[in-house]
Short mmCIF file of C-alpha atoms in Angstrom, two decimals:
data_model
loop_
_atom_site.label_atom_id
_atom_site.label_comp_id
_atom_site.label_asym_id
_atom_site.label_seq_id
_atom_site.Cartn_x
_atom_site.Cartn_y
_atom_site.Cartn_z
CA SER A 15 79.48 97.98 114.31
CA GLN A 16 80.41 95.85 117.30
CA GLN A 17 83.77 94.15 117.47
CA GLY A 18 83.05 91.76 120.31
CA GLU A 19 80.15 89.41 120.87
CA GLU A 20 79.45 87.91 124.28
CA ASP A 21 78.00 84.51 124.94
CA PRO A 22 75.65 83.67 126.55
CA GLN A 23 73.36 86.66 126.31
CA ALA A 24 71.99 85.86 129.77
CA LEU A 25 73.07 83.61 132.61
CA SER A 26 71.30 82.71 135.85
CA ILE A 27 73.16 80.89 138.62
CA GLN A 28 72.99 80.27 142.36
CA GLU A 29 75.17 82.15 144.81
CA GLY A 30 78.44 80.33 145.34
CA GLU A 31 78.57 78.88 141.82
CA ASN A 32 81.05 79.96 139.18
CA ALA A 33 79.98 82.06 136.20
CA THR A 34 81.70 81.89 132.84
CA MET A 35 81.15 84.38 130.04
CA ASN A 36 82.72 84.26 126.62
CA CYS A 37 83.63 86.95 124.14
CA SER A 38 84.53 86.56 120.48
CA TYR A 39 85.91 89.31 118.30
CA LYS A 40 86.53 89.75 114.61
CA THR A 41 89.88 91.40 113.96
CA SER A 42 93.32 91.49 115.52
CA ILE A 43 93.55 93.36 118.79
CA ASN A 44 96.19 94.89 121.02
CA ASN A 45 94.24 94.37 124.21
CA LEU A 46 90.87 93.26 125.53
CA GLN A 47 89.03 94.63 128.53
CA TRP A 48 86.08 93.49 130.62
CA TYR A 49 83.61 95.90 132.20
CA ARG A 50 80.63 95.49 134.52
CA GLN A 51 77.44 97.54 134.43
CA ASN A 52 74.84 97.61 137.13
CA SER A 53 71.35 98.32 135.88
CA GLY A 54 71.04 101.72 134.24
CA ARG A 55 74.43 102.94 135.47
CA GLY A 56 77.84 103.55 133.97
CA LEU A 57 80.34 100.81 133.29
CA VAL A 58 83.10 99.89 135.69
CA HIS A 59 86.43 98.55 134.46
CA LEU A 60 87.27 95.07 135.74
CA ILE A 61 90.40 93.87 134.01
CA LEU A 62 92.59 94.37 130.93
CA ILE A 63 94.51 91.62 129.17
CA ARG A 64 97.06 92.33 126.46
CA SER A 65 97.36 90.36 123.25
CA ASN A 66 100.62 88.74 124.40
CA GLU A 67 99.04 87.49 127.63
CA ARG A 68 97.06 84.26 127.92
CA GLU A 69 95.61 84.51 131.41
CA LYS A 70 95.14 87.11 134.08
CA HIS A 71 93.68 87.08 137.59
CA SER A 72 92.16 89.75 139.79
CA GLY A 73 90.53 88.64 143.01
CA ARG A 74 87.67 86.30 142.07
CA LEU A 75 88.07 87.12 138.38
CA ARG A 76 90.02 85.06 135.90
CA VAL A 77 90.33 86.15 132.28
CA THR A 78 91.78 84.11 129.44
CA LEU A 79 92.63 85.20 125.93
CA ASP A 80 93.09 83.00 122.89
CA THR A 81 94.20 85.19 120.00
CA SER A 82 94.25 82.25 117.57
CA LYS A 83 90.52 81.75 118.16
CA LYS A 84 89.86 85.46 118.65
CA SER A 85 88.10 84.75 121.91
CA SER A 86 88.26 85.55 125.60
CA SER A 87 86.50 84.25 128.67
CA LEU A 88 85.70 85.80 132.02
CA LEU A 89 85.30 83.50 135.00
CA ILE A 90 83.80 84.77 138.25
CA THR A 91 84.37 82.28 141.04
CA ALA A 92 82.16 81.85 144.10
CA SER A 93 79.61 84.30 142.76
CA ARG A 94 77.61 86.58 145.05
CA ALA A 95 74.25 88.28 144.64
CA ALA A 96 76.18 91.56 144.28
CA ASP A 97 77.76 90.21 141.08
CA THR A 98 74.35 90.53 139.38
CA ALA A 99 75.05 92.89 136.49
CA SER A 100 75.78 93.02 132.78
CA TYR A 101 79.31 92.19 131.69
CA PHE A 102 80.88 93.57 128.53
CA CYS A 103 84.06 92.81 126.70
CA ALA A 104 85.74 95.67 124.88
CA THR A 105 88.53 95.73 122.33
CA ASP A 106 90.58 98.42 120.64
CA GLY A 107 88.47 99.00 117.60
CA THR A 108 89.11 99.03 113.92
CA GLY A 109 88.49 101.84 111.49
CA GLY A 110 89.76 104.50 113.82
CA PHE A 111 87.43 103.74 116.68
CA LYS A 112 88.83 103.75 120.14
CA THR A 113 87.18 101.11 122.26
CA ILE A 114 84.41 98.94 120.94
CA PHE A 115 82.05 97.06 123.20
CA GLY A 116 80.19 93.82 122.71
CA ALA A 117 76.47 93.37 123.38
CA GLY A 118 77.07 92.08 126.91
CA THR A 119 76.08 89.12 129.06
CA ARG A 120 73.42 89.66 131.69
CA LEU A 121 74.34 87.73 134.83
CA PHE A 122 71.78 87.07 137.55
CA VAL A 123 73.01 85.51 140.78
CA LYS A 124 70.27 84.14 143.01
CA ALA A 125 70.77 84.35 146.75
CA LYS B 9 88.95 112.72 143.38
CA ALA B 10 85.55 113.27 141.77
CA GLY B 11 84.41 110.80 139.13
CA VAL B 12 82.99 111.48 135.71
CA THR B 13 79.93 113.70 135.99
CA GLN B 14 77.15 113.72 133.44
CA THR B 15 74.27 116.15 133.43
CA PRO B 16 71.38 116.01 133.30
CA ARG B 17 70.63 112.51 134.61
CA TYR B 18 67.25 112.33 132.91
CA LEU B 19 65.83 114.25 129.98
CA ILE B 20 62.51 114.13 128.16
CA LYS B 21 62.19 115.77 124.75
CA THR B 22 59.81 115.65 121.82
CA ARG B 23 60.55 114.78 118.23
CA GLY B 24 62.21 117.56 116.28
CA GLN B 25 63.75 119.24 119.30
CA GLN B 26 67.45 119.39 119.99
CA VAL B 27 69.32 118.43 123.12
CA THR B 28 72.72 119.10 124.68
CA LEU B 29 74.32 116.71 127.13
CA SER B 30 77.28 117.57 129.31
CA CYS B 31 80.21 115.54 130.61
CA SER B 32 82.89 116.58 133.07
CA PRO B 33 85.78 114.11 133.05
CA ILE B 34 87.98 113.14 135.95
CA SER B 35 90.45 115.92 136.71
CA GLY B 36 93.53 115.53 134.53
CA HIS B 37 91.87 113.26 131.97
CA ARG B 38 92.15 114.69 128.46
CA SER B 39 90.22 112.08 126.50
CA VAL B 40 86.42 111.95 126.50
CA SER B 41 84.40 109.35 124.60
CA TRP B 42 80.66 109.17 124.11
CA TYR B 43 78.55 106.04 123.69
CA GLN B 44 74.89 105.42 123.00
CA GLN B 45 73.33 102.44 124.75
CA THR B 46 70.02 100.92 123.73
CA PRO B 47 68.55 97.50 124.55
CA GLY B 48 68.60 96.42 120.93
CA GLN B 49 71.97 97.80 119.77
CA GLY B 50 74.08 97.62 122.91
CA LEU B 51 76.86 100.18 123.36
CA GLN B 52 77.56 102.09 120.17
CA PHE B 53 80.57 104.38 119.89
CA LEU B 54 79.66 107.97 118.99
CA PHE B 55 82.91 109.93 119.08
CA GLU B 56 86.05 110.64 121.02
CA TYR B 57 87.74 113.92 121.83
CA PHE B 58 91.29 114.47 122.95
CA SER B 59 92.69 117.89 123.76
CA GLU B 60 89.72 119.62 122.08
CA THR B 61 90.11 117.65 118.84
CA GLN B 62 87.75 114.97 117.59
CA ARG B 63 89.92 111.91 117.12
CA ASN B 64 87.43 109.23 116.20
CA LYS B 65 83.83 109.13 115.08
CA GLY B 66 81.31 106.31 114.94
CA ASN B 67 78.65 105.59 112.34
CA PHE B 68 76.06 108.11 113.40
CA PRO B 69 74.31 110.75 111.28
CA GLY B 70 75.44 114.36 111.28
CA ARG B 71 72.63 115.21 113.72
CA PHE B 72 74.99 113.94 116.41
CA SER B 73 77.82 116.31 117.16
CA GLY B 74 80.11 117.12 120.01
CA ARG B 75 82.87 119.34 121.22
CA GLN B 76 85.45 119.53 123.95
CA PHE B 77 86.53 122.61 125.83
CA SER B 78 89.97 123.61 127.03
CA ASN B 79 89.18 122.26 130.52
CA SER B 80 88.40 118.86 128.91
CA ARG B 81 84.68 119.12 129.62
CA SER B 82 82.68 117.84 126.71
CA GLU B 83 79.22 118.34 125.31
CA MET B 84 77.29 116.37 122.77
CA ASN B 85 74.39 117.72 120.80
CA VAL B 86 71.62 115.91 118.99
CA SER B 87 69.51 117.99 116.65
CA THR B 88 66.12 117.17 115.15
CA LEU B 89 65.46 114.39 117.65
CA GLU B 90 63.88 111.15 116.48
CA LEU B 91 62.10 108.50 118.53
CA GLY B 92 65.01 106.15 117.92
CA ASP B 93 67.37 108.52 119.71
CA SER B 94 65.85 107.44 123.03
CA ALA B 95 68.77 105.84 124.84
CA LEU B 96 71.21 106.01 127.71
CA TYR B 97 74.11 108.25 126.66
CA LEU B 98 77.32 107.42 128.42
CA CYS B 99 80.46 109.46 128.65
CA ALA B 100 83.85 107.99 129.52
CA SER B 101 87.17 109.63 130.22
CA SER B 102 90.79 108.53 130.31
CA TRP B 103 94.21 110.12 130.62
CA THR B 104 95.17 109.67 126.98
CA ASP B 105 93.68 108.40 123.75
CA LEU B 106 95.62 105.15 123.91
CA THR B 107 93.47 102.05 123.65
CA ASN B 108 95.29 100.22 126.44
CA GLU B 109 93.86 102.55 129.03
CA LYS B 110 90.82 101.79 131.08
CA LEU B 111 87.83 104.04 130.68
CA PHE B 112 86.05 105.71 133.57
CA PHE B 113 82.34 106.08 132.94
CA GLY B 114 79.76 108.51 134.19
CA SER B 115 76.30 107.36 135.25
CA GLY B 116 74.84 108.47 131.95
CA THR B 117 72.01 110.65 130.73
CA GLN B 118 68.76 108.81 130.06
CA LEU B 119 67.13 110.54 127.09
CA SER B 120 63.52 109.84 126.23
CA VAL B 121 62.12 111.22 122.99
CA LEU B 122 58.33 111.36 122.80
#
């Protein structure tokens, strides 16, 4: 079963706008990661945030984590057409699983 | 340094057949995980191997199996294929089996079962 659930399922924005994706999870975690997947390809790691961190930045990416609400958000600023992809949150899983992925948010950035 | 390599890239099989997929991790990585990705179910965890031992297993029937060799290369096997097994199978590697490590993914094997 999936640990994380992303919201929205799909997002369409204009180039230059900011894109915000949210992830909610069910059980306590040690860390949360965000990955990007271009159509039909493998996933690429974007950023990892630990449970004792509240915010983390990497280039145009900003990730927040609220463990009390069991949620995280990924903000992509000044989006580009090349940011068009699916974005997944992933948590250390329960029941002996290693890393569990959510269903993903499909982002489409129009040029 | 070469990335994670999955072969074959595409595969077409018929119901009832079996299939073997291969994954070569990044040199030095000892952990290999397998995921099944379908439009309806998203990324589902299959299993993870570390130093030739299966460490974790997802909720898949026994038709799905895997193994890891001493050079960390991994194979997964699906026997008695069903139509619902059509999916993108992704392999990911990492240095250890710790969950605070990022995973490096291959491009996947697209399996179509007819």
